[in-house]
Amino acid sequence: MTLRARILLPLTAIIPFLSAQPASSEPIAFAHKNWSDLRGILNVFDAFKQACLAQPVTKELPQELRPEGYQVVSSSLHGLGFDSNAEPKAVVLSVTGDEVKDFEQGEPFLRLGFPTDDAPNGQCSAGWKRAWDYDEGVQGVMTAAAAVFDSWMSFHLKAVRVSRPEDGFAASKVYSSVSEWAVPCFDGTWCRVSVLLDLRLDEGIHLTMQRGDPPTAPGGG
C-alpha cells in the first residue's frame, strides 16, 4: 500500500462518521418585529422551519430550541389550562404558557409532540394569531399579505404546493385558505405541511402550520 493510500484510508473512515453527526440545535431567534404583516409571517416560517423541518422531534429538542423569553409547558397546560402528573406526550414553546393569552398578545407558539410508534419522527406545529398593528391602511396590508403568501411560502421554505390553488384573487374583507405543501425537510426527504391562513379586517391574522408524514415526492401522498 502506498503512503498516499495509507493517509487517505483513515480519512475515508472518519469523514462518513463526521457527516453523520447531528448538528446541535440553536435557540430560535426571531429576525423581524412581530407585527401583523409579512414580518410576522416570516417569523413563523423561520420558527417552523427550525423546529419542525430541520430534524425529528426528540425529548431534548424543546429546551434546545426555546427562544429568549419563552417557556416550555405541557400541551395540556397550554391548551386546557391544567397539568397532569403524567409524563407529557407533547410540549409547547410559549411566551405566556397559555394558548388564549398567546393569541391575545399576538405571540407565536410551537407545539412539539414526542415520537410514538404511529409518528416515529414526532409531531410539530406552529400557531400565531394577532390583531392588526395598524390604525389605518389595514385593508391594504391584509390584501398584500394574502396576495403574496403563497409566493413567500414557496420562496422562503422552498415549498411546492400540492393542493389546488385558488381560482382567482379579489380584494375582500376576509381571506381564508387551507393549503397542502411538500417542503424539503430532515434526512433529505419531503415533509407534508398543512397551512391555514385566515385574515379578517375586524379581527387580525391567524396562521397555523403543521408537519405531517413525508410524502414520496412533491406531488406524493
Coordinates of C-alpha atoms in Angstrom, one line a residue, residues 18-219:
L18 CA -18.3 13.2 11.0
S19 CA -21.0 13.9 8.4
A20 CA -23.4 11.6 10.3
Q21 CA -23.2 13.6 13.5
P22 CA -26.4 15.6 14.1
A23 CA -25.9 19.4 14.2
S24 CA -26.7 20.9 17.6
S25 CA -30.0 22.8 17.6
E26 CA -29.7 26.5 18.4
P27 CA -32.4 28.6 20.2
I28 CA -34.9 30.1 17.8
A29 CA -34.3 33.9 17.3
F30 CA -36.9 35.9 15.5
A31 CA -35.4 38.1 12.8
H32 CA -38.2 40.6 12.5
K33 CA -40.5 42.7 14.6
N34 CA -43.5 40.5 15.3
W35 CA -46.2 42.7 13.7
S36 CA -49.3 41.5 11.9
D37 CA -47.9 41.7 8.4
L38 CA -45.3 39.9 6.3
R39 CA -42.7 40.3 9.0
G40 CA -44.7 38.3 11.5
I41 CA -45.5 35.7 8.8
L42 CA -41.7 35.3 8.1
N43 CA -41.1 34.9 11.8
V44 CA -43.5 31.9 11.9
F45 CA -41.9 30.5 8.7
D46 CA -38.4 30.6 10.2
A47 CA -39.5 29.2 13.6
F48 CA -41.4 26.4 11.9
K49 CA -38.5 25.6 9.6
Q50 CA -36.1 25.4 12.5
A51 CA -38.4 23.4 14.9
C52 CA -40.3 21.2 12.5
L53 CA -38.3 20.7 9.3
A54 CA -34.6 20.6 10.4
Q55 CA -34.8 17.4 12.4
P56 CA -37.3 15.0 14.0
V57 CA -38.6 15.8 17.5
T58 CA -36.6 14.5 20.4
K59 CA -37.0 14.9 24.2
E60 CA -34.1 17.4 24.3
L61 CA -35.3 19.5 21.3
P62 CA -37.8 21.8 23.0
Q63 CA -35.2 23.1 25.5
E64 CA -32.6 23.4 22.8
L65 CA -34.9 25.5 20.6
R66 CA -36.5 27.6 23.3
P67 CA -36.4 31.3 22.2
E68 CA -35.4 34.0 24.7
G69 CA -38.4 35.0 26.8
Y70 CA -40.2 31.7 26.1
Q71 CA -41.0 28.8 28.4
V72 CA -41.6 25.1 27.8
V73 CA -45.0 23.9 29.1
S74 CA -47.1 20.7 28.6
S75 CA -49.6 20.8 25.8
S76 CA -52.4 20.2 28.3
L77 CA -51.4 23.2 30.4
H78 CA -51.1 25.4 27.3
G79 CA -54.4 24.3 25.6
L80 CA -56.6 23.3 28.5
G81 CA -55.3 25.3 31.4
F82 CA -54.4 22.4 33.7
D83 CA -51.5 20.0 34.0
S84 CA -51.4 16.3 34.9
N85 CA -48.8 14.4 36.8
A86 CA -48.2 12.1 33.8
E87 CA -45.2 12.5 31.6
P88 CA -46.3 14.9 28.8
K89 CA -46.7 13.4 25.3
A90 CA -46.3 16.9 23.8
V91 CA -44.9 20.3 25.0
V92 CA -45.3 23.9 23.8
L93 CA -42.8 26.7 23.4
S94 CA -44.9 29.6 24.6
V95 CA -44.4 33.2 25.9
T96 CA -47.4 33.1 28.3
G97 CA -47.8 29.4 28.8
D98 CA -51.5 29.7 27.8
E99 CA -52.9 29.4 24.2
V100 CA -55.6 32.0 24.8
K101 CA -53.1 34.5 26.2
D102 CA -50.6 33.8 23.4
F103 CA -53.4 34.6 20.9
E104 CA -54.5 37.7 22.8
Q105 CA -50.9 39.1 23.0
G106 CA -50.1 38.1 19.4
E107 CA -47.2 35.8 20.3
P108 CA -46.4 32.7 18.1
F109 CA -46.0 29.3 19.7
L110 CA -44.7 25.9 18.7
R111 CA -46.1 22.5 19.7
L112 CA -43.8 19.5 19.7
G113 CA -45.2 16.0 20.1
F114 CA -42.8 13.4 21.1
P115 CA -42.2 10.3 18.9
T116 CA -44.7 7.4 19.0
D117 CA -45.0 4.1 17.1
D118 CA -47.5 5.8 14.8
A119 CA -45.4 9.0 14.4
P120 CA -41.7 8.0 14.8
N121 CA -40.5 11.5 13.9
G122 CA -42.8 13.2 16.3
Q123 CA -45.4 15.8 15.5
C124 CA -44.7 19.5 15.1
S125 CA -46.8 22.6 14.5
A126 CA -46.8 26.4 14.8
G127 CA -49.7 28.7 15.7
W128 CA -50.0 32.5 15.6
K129 CA -52.9 34.9 15.9
R130 CA -52.6 38.7 16.2
A131 CA -54.8 41.7 15.9
W132 CA -53.8 44.4 13.4
D133 CA -51.0 46.7 14.5
Y134 CA -52.3 49.5 12.3
D135 CA -54.8 52.2 12.9
E136 CA -55.1 53.0 9.1
G137 CA -54.4 51.1 5.9
V138 CA -55.4 47.7 7.3
Q139 CA -57.2 46.7 4.1
G140 CA -54.1 47.3 2.1
V141 CA -51.8 45.4 4.4
M142 CA -54.3 42.5 4.6
T143 CA -54.7 42.3 0.8
A144 CA -51.0 42.4 0.2
A145 CA -50.3 39.7 2.7
A146 CA -53.0 37.4 1.2
A147 CA -51.7 38.1 -2.4
V148 CA -48.0 37.2 -1.7
F149 CA -48.4 34.5 0.9
D150 CA -48.1 31.5 -1.4
S151 CA -45.1 33.1 -3.2
W152 CA -43.3 33.7 0.1
M153 CA -44.2 30.2 1.3
S154 CA -42.7 28.8 -1.8
F155 CA -39.6 31.0 -1.8
H156 CA -38.8 31.0 1.9
L157 CA -39.3 27.3 2.6
K158 CA -38.6 26.0 -1.0
A159 CA -42.2 24.6 -0.8
V160 CA -44.2 23.0 -3.6
R161 CA -48.0 23.4 -3.3
V162 CA -49.7 20.1 -3.8
S163 CA -53.3 21.3 -3.2
R164 CA -55.3 23.1 -5.8
P165 CA -54.6 26.9 -5.8
E166 CA -57.4 29.4 -5.7
D167 CA -59.1 30.1 -9.0
G168 CA -58.7 33.8 -8.7
F169 CA -58.0 36.7 -6.3
A170 CA -60.1 39.7 -5.4
A171 CA -60.0 42.3 -2.7
S172 CA -62.1 41.3 0.3
K173 CA -62.7 41.9 4.0
V174 CA -61.9 38.2 4.7
Y175 CA -59.3 35.9 3.2
S176 CA -59.3 32.3 4.4
S177 CA -57.5 29.4 2.8
V178 CA -56.3 25.9 3.7
S179 CA -53.5 24.5 1.6
E180 CA -51.2 21.5 1.5
W181 CA -47.5 21.7 0.7
A182 CA -44.4 19.5 0.2
V183 CA -41.4 21.0 1.8
P184 CA -37.8 19.8 2.0
C185 CA -37.0 18.6 5.5
F186 CA -34.7 16.3 7.5
D187 CA -32.9 13.3 6.1
G188 CA -33.1 14.7 2.5
T189 CA -36.8 13.9 2.2
W190 CA -40.0 15.9 1.8
C191 CA -42.5 16.7 4.6
R192 CA -46.2 17.3 4.1
V193 CA -47.2 20.7 5.6
S194 CA -50.8 21.7 6.2
V195 CA -51.3 25.5 6.3
L196 CA -54.3 27.6 7.5
L197 CA -54.2 31.3 6.8
D198 CA -57.1 33.4 7.9
L199 CA -57.1 37.2 7.5
R200 CA -60.1 39.3 8.7
L201 CA -60.5 43.0 8.6
D202 CA -62.2 43.2 12.0
E203 CA -60.0 40.6 13.8
G204 CA -56.5 40.3 12.5
I205 CA -54.3 37.5 11.2
H206 CA -54.4 33.8 12.1
L207 CA -51.8 31.4 10.8
T208 CA -51.2 27.7 11.7
M209 CA -48.7 25.3 10.1
Q210 CA -48.5 21.5 10.8
R211 CA -45.9 19.0 9.7
G212 CA -47.2 15.6 8.6
D213 CA -45.6 12.5 7.3
P214 CA -43.0 12.8 4.5
P215 CA -44.6 12.1 1.0
T216 CA -42.5 10.1 -1.5
A217 CA -42.3 13.1 -3.9
P218 CA -43.5 16.7 -4.0
G219 CA -46.8 15.5 -5.5

